[in-house]
Amino acid sequence: MNFSDFGKRFTRMTGTRELMDDLGEAMASDHPFLMLGGGNPSSIPAVEELIKKRLRVIAGDDGELRRTFGNYSPSHGDIRFRRALATLLRREFGWDIDARNVCLTVGSQGSFFSLFNLLAGSFGHEHKRILLPLTPEYIGYMDVGLVDDLFVAQRPSIEHLDNGMFKYHVDFEQLSVDESVGAICVSRPTNPTGNVLTDGEMRHLDQLARKANVPLIVDNAYGLPFPHIIFVEATPIWNDNIILCMSLSKLGLPGIRNGIVIANEEIVDAVASINAIVNLAVPSVGAGLLHEWVESGDIIRISHELITPHYRHKAELAVEWFQSELAGLDFHIHKPEGAMFLWLWFPSLRIGCDELYRRLKARDVLVISGHHFFGGLAEDWDHRHQCIRVTYSQDSDVVRRGIRIIAEEVKRAMEE
Ligand code: PLP
């Protein structure tokens, strides 16, 4: 089939497609893949019980049932939910927002498609890009552009810590926000590394963005106040130049496809317009299901008491297992400060991380090759071929077995 330019662009093989295909293949397969690849959240029984309770309430109340499943939402999303969320964020963080600053989307992935194409790409004779001030950065961003060359990215500085750990930092000395930048974007906590940019780094980025008169997009899919998959102290920031993107997925609900954009009214209205054209309406299931938790503030308690400790424990176990399995080898782990991934760096991996990914897949272990996370980086930095992302959200037994096999393959590769 001879597809249009749009068709060619959106049907080519991409890292995101490969990752979602792996996930689907693993779930459909008869033989057990060890899924350490995708970003599926854990199943946390105590949270699932609370979701079931909400579903029973909705099933028994005709008004709630219609609101949740039976009506199209407006293009900004359900007003009752938007009001409740704005009130919650104002109360928690003192942000000067109301429902007009909140727009729902079809998952954060949908938010990024709209935002990146609104703020970068072709502006008449000019071409603007999204600046990723710190790579590696989230794979899902890399292919959403309606035009080529949507990103420009920068290498981080690397801080070495105890026990073979390390942490990336924004290299502000090298960072320049010139005329060709349409917006700056960071994920915090960061997918793939589990990094949490420091409050100082966020303030600095905020200042740079204001000075250059471009928005700062902060991807808060794992952050505060929910789902709170963050293990260090961090202060969320928002002002009318910041576009904060949230998601209901990592609460354990990726199937309901609900993202949230918190921004000034102009941005919110622009995203709502795209919603109307591309999706007609945004899903109302998340708003119906979680409205009560947001209104009561329970969503904060649930996140803090049930979700944070769950992932913190899983991160600690995964680190411990890798450190014992890989003892004596040349490897580093990015300090896991949040999200649900370990980012492993093998400086002397000669075969490259894509080949390691393939060898692991052949042994039924799915991880993600690190090279996918360096979109927008012009230079060919060796580091991009030396890292893998390992998800630790699955059952401990799966993660444990997967780590053992990863260690075997890494050892074999290093002996070659
Ligand atoms: N942003 C980050 C950093 C993510 O890790 C993910 C999913 O893994 C998303 C956004 C996409 O989330 P959603 O399910 O809301 O589209």
Coordinates of C-alpha atoms in Angstrom, one line a residue, residues 185-334:
C185 CA 10.8 18.6 28.5
V186 CA 11.9 16.3 31.3
S187 CA 10.3 13.3 32.9
R188 CA 10.6 13.4 36.7
P189 CA 11.0 10.6 37.9
T190 CA 12.7 9.7 34.7
N191 CA 11.8 6.8 32.6
P192 CA 14.2 4.9 31.9
T193 CA 16.6 5.7 34.7
G194 CA 14.6 6.1 37.9
N195 CA 16.4 9.5 38.3
V196 CA 14.6 12.3 40.1
L197 CA 15.9 15.7 39.0
T198 CA 16.8 17.7 42.1
D199 CA 14.7 20.7 43.2
G200 CA 17.7 22.9 42.3
E201 CA 17.8 21.4 38.8
M202 CA 14.0 22.0 38.4
R203 CA 14.3 25.6 39.5
H204 CA 17.2 26.2 37.1
L205 CA 15.2 24.7 34.2
D206 CA 12.2 26.8 35.1
Q207 CA 14.4 30.0 35.0
L208 CA 15.9 29.0 31.7
A209 CA 12.5 28.3 30.2
R210 CA 11.1 31.6 31.4
K211 CA 14.1 33.5 30.2
A212 CA 13.8 31.9 26.7
N213 CA 10.0 32.4 26.8
V214 CA 9.2 28.8 26.1
P215 CA 7.2 26.3 28.3
L216 CA 8.8 23.8 30.5
I217 CA 6.9 20.4 30.2
V218 CA 7.3 18.2 33.2
D219 CA 6.2 14.5 32.8
N220 CA 5.0 13.5 36.2
A221 CA 3.7 10.1 35.3
Y222 CA 5.3 8.5 38.4
G223 CA 5.4 11.6 40.6
L224 CA 3.6 13.5 43.2
P225 CA 0.9 13.6 44.6
F226 CA 0.0 10.4 42.8
P227 CA 1.0 7.6 42.0
H228 CA 3.9 8.7 44.2
I229 CA 6.4 6.2 42.9
I230 CA 9.2 8.3 44.2
F231 CA 11.6 7.3 47.0
V232 CA 13.5 10.6 47.7
E233 CA 12.4 14.1 48.8
A234 CA 11.3 16.2 45.9
T235 CA 9.1 19.2 45.6
P236 CA 6.7 19.4 42.7
I237 CA 6.7 22.7 40.9
W238 CA 4.1 24.4 38.8
N239 CA 3.5 28.0 37.5
D240 CA 1.8 29.3 34.4
N241 CA 4.9 28.6 32.3
I242 CA 5.0 24.9 33.3
I243 CA 3.0 22.2 31.7
L244 CA 2.6 19.4 34.2
C245 CA 1.6 16.0 32.6
M246 CA 0.1 13.4 34.9
S247 CA -1.3 10.0 34.3
L248 CA -3.7 7.5 36.0
S249 CA -1.8 4.6 34.4
K250 CA 0.8 3.9 37.1
L251 CA -1.8 3.8 39.8
G252 CA -2.5 0.4 38.2
L253 CA -4.9 1.6 35.6
P254 CA -3.1 1.8 32.2
G255 CA -6.2 0.2 30.6
I256 CA -8.4 3.2 31.2
R257 CA -6.1 5.5 29.1
N258 CA -6.3 8.8 31.0
G259 CA -3.7 11.5 31.0
I260 CA -4.0 14.9 32.6
V261 CA -2.5 18.2 31.5
I262 CA -2.1 21.0 34.1
A263 CA -1.3 24.2 32.3
N264 CA -2.3 27.8 31.6
E265 CA -5.7 28.2 29.9
E266 CA -4.3 28.8 26.4
I267 CA -2.4 25.5 26.4
V268 CA -5.3 23.6 28.1
D269 CA -7.7 24.9 25.4
A270 CA -5.3 24.0 22.6
V271 CA -5.0 20.4 23.9
A272 CA -8.8 20.2 24.3
S273 CA -9.3 21.3 20.7
I274 CA -7.0 18.5 19.5
N275 CA -8.9 16.1 21.8
A276 CA -12.1 17.0 20.0
I277 CA -10.7 16.5 16.5
V278 CA -8.6 13.4 17.1
N279 CA -10.7 11.6 19.8
L280 CA -14.0 13.3 19.8
A281 CA -14.1 12.8 23.6
V282 CA -11.6 11.8 26.2
P283 CA -12.3 8.6 28.2
S284 CA -14.6 9.3 31.2
V285 CA -13.9 6.0 33.0
G286 CA -10.9 7.3 34.9
A287 CA -12.8 10.4 36.0
G288 CA -15.8 8.4 37.1
L289 CA -13.7 5.8 38.9
L290 CA -11.4 8.1 40.7
H291 CA -13.4 11.2 41.3
E292 CA -14.2 10.2 44.9
W293 CA -10.6 9.5 45.7
V294 CA -9.5 12.8 44.4
E295 CA -12.3 14.8 46.1
S296 CA -11.6 13.1 49.5
G297 CA -7.8 13.2 49.1
D298 CA -7.7 9.5 49.5
I299 CA -5.7 9.2 46.3
I300 CA -2.8 10.8 48.1
R301 CA -3.1 8.4 51.0
I302 CA -3.5 5.4 48.8
S303 CA -0.4 6.4 46.8
H304 CA 1.7 7.2 49.8
E305 CA 0.7 4.2 51.9
L306 CA 0.2 1.5 49.4
I307 CA 2.0 2.3 46.2
T308 CA 5.3 4.0 47.3
P309 CA 6.4 1.3 49.8
H310 CA 5.5 -1.4 47.3
Y311 CA 7.8 0.0 44.6
R312 CA 10.5 1.0 47.0
H313 CA 10.8 -2.5 48.3
K314 CA 10.9 -3.9 44.7
A315 CA 13.6 -1.5 43.7
E316 CA 15.7 -2.5 46.8
L317 CA 15.3 -6.2 46.0
A318 CA 16.2 -5.7 42.3
V319 CA 19.4 -3.8 43.2
E320 CA 20.4 -6.4 45.7
W321 CA 19.9 -9.3 43.2
F322 CA 21.8 -7.5 40.5
Q323 CA 24.7 -6.7 42.8
S324 CA 25.0 -10.3 43.9
E325 CA 24.6 -11.8 40.4
L326 CA 26.9 -9.4 38.7
A327 CA 29.5 -9.1 41.5
G328 CA 33.0 -8.7 40.1
L329 CA 31.8 -7.5 36.7
D330 CA 32.2 -4.0 35.2
F331 CA 28.7 -2.5 35.7
H332 CA 26.9 0.4 37.3
I333 CA 23.3 0.9 38.3
H334 CA 21.6 4.3 38.2

